CSV table of C-alpha atoms in Angstrom, one decimal:
chain,number,residue,atom,x,y,z
A,1,MET,CA,-21.3,3.0,11.7
A,2,PRO,CA,-20.2,0.6,9.2
A,3,VAL,CA,-17.9,1.8,6.6
A,4,LEU,CA,-18.5,-1.0,4.2
A,5,THR,CA,-21.8,-3.2,3.8
A,6,HIS,CA,-22.8,-6.3,2.1
A,7,SER,CA,-25.9,-7.8,1.0
A,8,ILE,CA,-27.0,-10.8,-0.6
A,9,ASP,CA,-29.4,-11.3,-3.6
A,10,GLY,CA,-30.2,-14.9,-5.2
A,11,ASP,CA,-27.0,-15.1,-7.0
A,12,VAL,CA,-25.3,-12.1,-6.7
A,13,ALA,CA,-23.7,-10.6,-3.6
A,14,THR,CA,-23.0,-6.8,-3.2
A,15,ILE,CA,-20.5,-5.0,-1.4
A,16,VAL,CA,-21.1,-1.2,-1.1
A,17,LEU,CA,-18.5,1.1,0.3
A,18,ASP,CA,-20.5,3.5,2.6
A,19,ASN,CA,-19.1,6.2,3.8
A,20,PRO,CA,-19.3,9.2,1.7
A,21,PRO,CA,-18.8,11.7,0.5
A,22,GLN,CA,-15.3,10.6,0.2
A,23,ASN,CA,-15.8,6.6,0.8
A,24,ARG,CA,-12.4,6.7,2.9
A,25,PHE,CA,-11.0,3.2,4.4
A,26,ALA,CA,-11.4,4.0,8.2
A,27,PRO,CA,-10.1,1.5,11.2
A,28,GLU,CA,-13.5,-0.6,10.5
A,29,PHE,CA,-12.9,-1.1,6.9
A,30,THR,CA,-10.6,-3.9,7.2
A,31,GLN,CA,-12.6,-6.1,9.8
A,32,GLU,CA,-15.8,-5.0,7.8
A,33,LEU,CA,-14.5,-6.6,4.3
A,34,SER,CA,-13.4,-9.8,6.2
A,35,ASP,CA,-16.7,-10.3,7.4
A,36,SER,CA,-18.1,-9.7,3.8
A,37,VAL,CA,-15.5,-12.1,2.1
A,38,ASP,CA,-16.5,-14.8,5.1
A,39,ALA,CA,-20.6,-14.3,4.5
A,40,ILE,CA,-20.1,-14.3,0.4
A,41,THR,CA,-17.8,-17.5,0.7
A,42,ARG,CA,-20.5,-19.2,2.5
A,43,SER,CA,-23.6,-18.2,0.5
A,44,PRO,CA,-24.8,-19.2,-2.9
A,45,ALA,CA,-23.8,-15.8,-4.8
A,46,ARG,CA,-22.1,-16.8,-8.0
A,47,ALA,CA,-21.0,-13.1,-8.8
A,48,VAL,CA,-20.3,-10.1,-6.7
A,49,VAL,CA,-20.6,-6.4,-7.4
A,50,LEU,CA,-18.7,-4.1,-5.5
A,51,ARG,CA,-19.9,-0.6,-5.8
A,52,ALA,CA,-19.7,2.7,-3.9
A,53,GLU,CA,-22.3,5.8,-2.1
A,54,GLY,CA,-22.1,9.2,-2.9
A,55,PRO,CA,-20.7,11.1,-5.7
A,56,ASP,CA,-17.2,9.4,-5.5
A,57,PHE,CA,-16.0,5.8,-5.8
A,58,SER,CA,-13.4,6.1,-2.7
A,59,TYR,CA,-10.0,8.6,-1.8
A,60,GLY,CA,-8.8,5.3,-0.7
A,61,GLY,CA,-7.2,5.0,3.3
A,62,ASP,CA,-8.0,7.7,5.9
A,63,PHE,CA,-4.1,8.9,6.7
A,64,ARG,CA,-4.8,11.4,9.7
A,65,PRO,CA,-4.0,8.6,12.0
A,66,TRP,CA,-0.9,8.0,10.4
A,67,VAL,CA,0.6,11.2,11.6
A,68,ASP,CA,1.7,9.8,14.9
A,69,ALA,CA,1.7,6.5,14.4
A,70,ASP,CA,4.8,4.4,15.2
A,71,ARG,CA,6.5,2.0,12.6
A,72,THR,CA,5.6,-1.0,14.1
A,73,GLY,CA,1.7,-0.4,14.2
A,74,LEU,CA,1.6,1.1,10.8
A,75,ARG,CA,3.1,-2.2,9.7
A,76,ALA,CA,0.6,-4.7,11.4
A,77,ASP,CA,-2.1,-2.4,10.0
A,78,PHE,CA,-0.9,-2.3,6.6
A,79,ASP,CA,-0.4,-6.4,7.1
A,80,LEU,CA,-4.2,-6.6,8.0
A,81,ALA,CA,-5.2,-4.5,5.5
A,82,MET,CA,-3.6,-6.5,2.6
A,83,ALA,CA,-4.6,-9.9,3.9
A,84,ALA,CA,-8.3,-8.4,3.8
A,85,ILE,CA,-8.0,-7.0,0.6
A,86,ASN,CA,-6.0,-10.1,-0.9
A,87,ARG,CA,-8.8,-12.4,0.4
A,88,PHE,CA,-11.5,-10.5,-1.4
A,89,GLU,CA,-9.2,-10.8,-4.5
A,90,GLN,CA,-9.2,-14.3,-4.2
A,91,LEU,CA,-12.7,-14.9,-4.0
A,92,PRO,CA,-14.1,-17.7,-6.1
A,93,LEU,CA,-16.4,-16.0,-8.1
A,94,PRO,CA,-16.3,-13.5,-10.5
A,95,VAL,CA,-16.3,-9.8,-9.4
A,96,VAL,CA,-17.4,-6.8,-11.0
A,97,ALA,CA,-16.6,-3.3,-9.8
A,98,ALA,CA,-18.6,-0.1,-10.7
A,99,VAL,CA,-16.4,2.9,-10.1
A,100,GLN,CA,-18.0,6.5,-10.4
A,101,GLY,CA,-16.5,9.9,-9.6
A,102,LEU,CA,-12.8,9.8,-8.0
A,103,CYS,CA,-11.2,6.7,-7.6
A,104,PHE,CA,-7.8,7.4,-5.8
A,105,GLY,CA,-5.4,5.9,-3.5
A,106,GLY,CA,-6.6,2.9,-2.0
A,107,GLY,CA,-9.7,2.9,-3.5
A,108,PHE,CA,-8.3,2.4,-6.7
A,109,GLU,CA,-6.2,-0.6,-5.4
A,110,LEU,CA,-9.6,-2.1,-4.2
A,111,ALA,CA,-10.9,-1.6,-7.6
A,112,LEU,CA,-7.9,-3.2,-9.3
A,113,ARG,CA,-8.4,-6.4,-7.3
A,114,ALA,CA,-11.9,-6.9,-9.2
A,115,ASP,CA,-12.0,-9.2,-12.2
A,116,ILE,CA,-14.3,-6.8,-14.6
A,117,ILE,CA,-14.4,-3.2,-14.0
A,118,LEU,CA,-17.0,-0.7,-15.3
A,119,ALA,CA,-16.5,2.9,-15.1
A,120,ALA,CA,-18.8,6.2,-15.5
A,121,GLU,CA,-18.0,8.4,-18.2
A,122,SER,CA,-16.8,11.1,-15.6
A,123,ALA,CA,-14.9,8.7,-13.1
A,124,ARG,CA,-11.5,9.4,-12.4
A,125,PHE,CA,-8.3,7.3,-11.6
A,126,GLY,CA,-5.1,8.0,-9.6
A,127,HIS,CA,-2.5,7.7,-7.4
A,128,PRO,CA,-2.1,10.3,-4.7
A,129,GLU,CA,0.4,8.9,-2.5
A,130,GLN,CA,3.6,10.7,-3.9
A,131,SER,CA,2.2,14.0,-3.0
A,132,LEU,CA,2.6,12.3,0.5
A,133,GLY,CA,5.7,11.0,-0.2
A,134,ILE,CA,4.4,7.6,0.3
A,135,VAL,CA,4.0,4.6,-2.2
A,136,THR,CA,1.0,2.4,-3.5
A,137,LEU,CA,0.6,0.5,-0.4
A,138,LEU,CA,-2.0,-2.2,-1.5
A,139,GLY,CA,-0.4,-3.4,-4.5
A,140,GLY,CA,-1.5,-0.6,-6.9
A,141,ILE,CA,1.6,0.3,-8.9
A,142,HIS,CA,2.4,-3.3,-10.1
A,143,ARG,CA,-1.5,-4.1,-10.2
A,144,VAL,CA,-1.4,-1.2,-13.0
A,145,ALA,CA,1.6,-2.5,-14.6
A,146,GLU,CA,0.0,-6.1,-15.1
A,147,ARG,CA,-2.7,-4.5,-16.6
A,148,ALA,CA,-1.6,-1.3,-18.6
A,149,GLY,CA,2.3,-2.1,-18.9
A,150,ARG,CA,5.4,-1.0,-16.7
A,151,ALA,CA,5.8,2.7,-18.6
A,152,ARG,CA,2.3,3.6,-18.0
A,153,ALA,CA,2.3,2.3,-14.2
A,154,PHE,CA,5.1,4.4,-13.4
A,155,GLU,CA,4.2,7.6,-15.3
A,156,TRP,CA,1.0,7.5,-13.2
A,157,ALA,CA,2.5,6.7,-9.6
A,158,LEU,CA,5.1,9.4,-10.7
A,159,THR,CA,2.5,12.4,-11.4
A,160,SER,CA,-0.3,11.5,-9.1
A,161,GLU,CA,-2.2,12.8,-12.2
A,162,GLN,CA,-6.1,12.2,-12.3
A,163,VAL,CA,-6.6,9.6,-15.0
A,164,PRO,CA,-9.9,10.0,-17.2
A,165,ALA,CA,-11.8,6.4,-17.5
A,166,SER,CA,-11.5,6.7,-21.1
A,167,THR,CA,-7.6,6.9,-21.2
A,168,MET,CA,-7.7,4.1,-18.5
A,169,ALA,CA,-10.0,2.0,-20.8
A,170,ASP,CA,-7.8,2.4,-23.5
A,171,ALA,CA,-4.4,1.3,-21.6
A,172,GLY,CA,-6.6,-2.0,-20.5
A,173,VAL,CA,-6.5,-1.2,-17.2
A,174,ILE,CA,-10.6,-1.2,-16.8
A,175,ASN,CA,-13.0,-3.2,-19.0
A,176,ARG,CA,-15.7,-0.6,-20.1
A,177,VAL,CA,-17.1,3.3,-19.6
A,178,VAL,CA,-20.8,3.6,-19.6
A,179,PRO,CA,-22.7,6.8,-19.1
A,180,ASP,CA,-22.9,7.7,-15.4
A,181,ASP,CA,-26.8,7.2,-14.9
A,182,GLU,CA,-26.3,3.7,-15.9
A,183,LEU,CA,-23.4,2.4,-14.4
A,184,ARG,CA,-25.2,0.9,-11.3
A,185,THR,CA,-27.4,-0.9,-13.8
A,186,GLU,CA,-25.1,-2.3,-16.2
A,187,ALA,CA,-22.5,-3.5,-13.7
A,188,GLU,CA,-26.0,-5.6,-12.0
A,189,ALA,CA,-26.8,-6.9,-15.1
A,190,PHE,CA,-23.6,-7.6,-16.3
A,191,ALA,CA,-23.0,-9.6,-12.8
A,192,ARG,CA,-26.5,-11.2,-13.4
A,193,LYS,CA,-25.6,-12.4,-16.5
A,194,ILE,CA,-22.4,-14.2,-15.6
A,195,ALA,CA,-24.4,-15.6,-12.4
A,196,GLN,CA,-26.4,-17.6,-15.0
A,197,GLY,CA,-23.2,-19.1,-16.4
A,198,PRO,CA,-20.9,-21.8,-15.5
A,199,THR,CA,-19.7,-20.9,-12.4
A,200,ARG,CA,-16.6,-23.5,-11.3
A,201,ALA,CA,-15.5,-22.8,-14.8
A,202,HIS,CA,-15.3,-19.0,-14.3
A,203,VAL,CA,-13.5,-20.1,-11.1
A,204,VAL,CA,-11.1,-22.1,-12.8
A,205,HIS,CA,-10.1,-19.3,-15.4
A,206,LYS,CA,-9.7,-16.7,-12.6
A,207,ALA,CA,-7.1,-19.1,-11.1
A,208,LEU,CA,-5.7,-19.5,-14.1
A,209,LEU,CA,-5.2,-15.8,-14.7
A,210,ARG,CA,-3.6,-15.7,-11.0
A,211,ALA,CA,-1.3,-18.3,-12.2
A,212,TRP,CA,0.0,-16.5,-15.1
A,213,ALA,CA,0.0,-13.6,-13.2
A,214,THR,CA,2.5,-14.6,-10.8
A,215,GLY,CA,4.6,-16.9,-12.7
A,216,GLY,CA,3.7,-16.9,-16.3
A,217,ILE,CA,2.4,-19.2,-19.2
A,218,PRO,CA,4.3,-22.3,-17.7
A,219,ALA,CA,2.9,-21.7,-14.3
A,220,ALA,CA,-0.5,-21.4,-15.6
A,221,ASP,CA,0.6,-24.3,-18.2
A,222,GLN,CA,1.2,-26.0,-15.2
A,223,HIS,CA,-1.9,-25.7,-13.1
A,224,LEU,CA,-4.1,-26.2,-16.1
A,225,PHE,CA,-5.5,-29.4,-15.9
A,226,ASP,CA,-5.3,-29.9,-12.3
A,227,LEU,CA,-8.0,-27.1,-12.4
A,228,ALA,CA,-9.8,-28.0,-15.8
A,229,VAL,CA,-10.2,-31.5,-15.6
A,230,PRO,CA,-12.1,-31.9,-12.5
A,231,LEU,CA,-14.7,-29.6,-14.3
A,232,PHE,CA,-15.8,-33.1,-16.2
A,233,GLU,CA,-17.4,-34.4,-13.0
A,234,THR,CA,-19.7,-31.2,-12.2
A,235,GLU,CA,-23.5,-31.3,-13.3
A,236,ASP,CA,-22.7,-28.2,-15.7
A,237,VAL,CA,-20.3,-29.9,-17.9
A,238,LYS,CA,-22.0,-33.0,-17.9
A,239,ASP,CA,-25.4,-31.5,-19.0
A,240,GLY,CA,-23.3,-29.0,-21.4
A,241,LEU,CA,-21.5,-32.0,-22.9
A,242,ALA,CA,-24.5,-34.3,-23.3
A,243,SER,CA,-26.7,-31.3,-24.6
A,244,ALA,CA,-24.3,-30.1,-27.4
A,245,ALA,CA,-23.8,-33.8,-28.6
A,246,LYS,CA,-27.5,-34.2,-29.1
A,247,ALA,CA,-27.7,-31.0,-30.8
A,248,LEU,CA,-24.9,-31.7,-33.3
A,249,LYS,CA,-26.4,-35.2,-33.9
A,250,GLU,CA,-29.9,-33.7,-34.4
A,251,GLY,CA,-28.2,-30.9,-36.8
A,252,ARG,CA,-29.6,-27.7,-34.5
A,253,PRO,CA,-28.3,-25.1,-32.9
A,254,ARG,CA,-26.7,-25.8,-29.4
A,255,PRO,CA,-29.1,-24.5,-26.8
A,256,VAL,CA,-28.4,-22.1,-24.1
A,257,LEU,CA,-28.4,-24.3,-20.8
A,258,PRO,CA,-29.8,-22.8,-16.8
A,259,PHE,CA,-26.2,-23.6,-15.4
A,260,LYS,CA,-26.7,-24.5,-11.9
A,261,GLY,CA,-22.9,-23.5,-11.0
A,262,ARG,CA,-22.6,-27.3,-9.3
């Protein structure tokens, strides 16, 4: 049975962690995530929802095989998992994560690769790795630091405390807290809304934020026009500029356009 599935419904793709109740990353996870990224990249999808079945989002990796694993094998497995999750993070589409229940370890690290994180009011986040004597293995601590600062990131990694969604929102780690029974609806509605926007512009903003994360403002500035100027050749920009110019000339509000993503 797969531990992760994907589907595509028009402009929105969905990736589902489907190994409840804990949705742990079994050995199949890496290949299934990679296959999902391949399928979504080839599809007409213009936004992605990441969600999970069951009461909890994910407890992360299944650490039981690590007990007797040799160091070389572990490194190879971690390299493959990191490559797959990095490809997911770099999808050229906006990704919205919907998090419920417990979101721990690798599950938290996967959610952090989304561009927008919506969490249910009862959701809790945490790094349980220190209780095993290890560290966040998929880039979790430094991605929390990018969003919330070094002090918070280190405190949460040191303590493995279960951090409420409201605290994560206040710290800037997640975007929004919603009622538990509205989480999936809110996430899907948000994804469908941004899927109707200028997809290629969304992708450029995502790339600029990635450049900023790795090299700061100078790096993002350096890439800015190489990424932004080609947008002026797209249908969306040509239609948008012509429509806005016409509305301004006629003294009326700028119309909302049905962007095509091309």
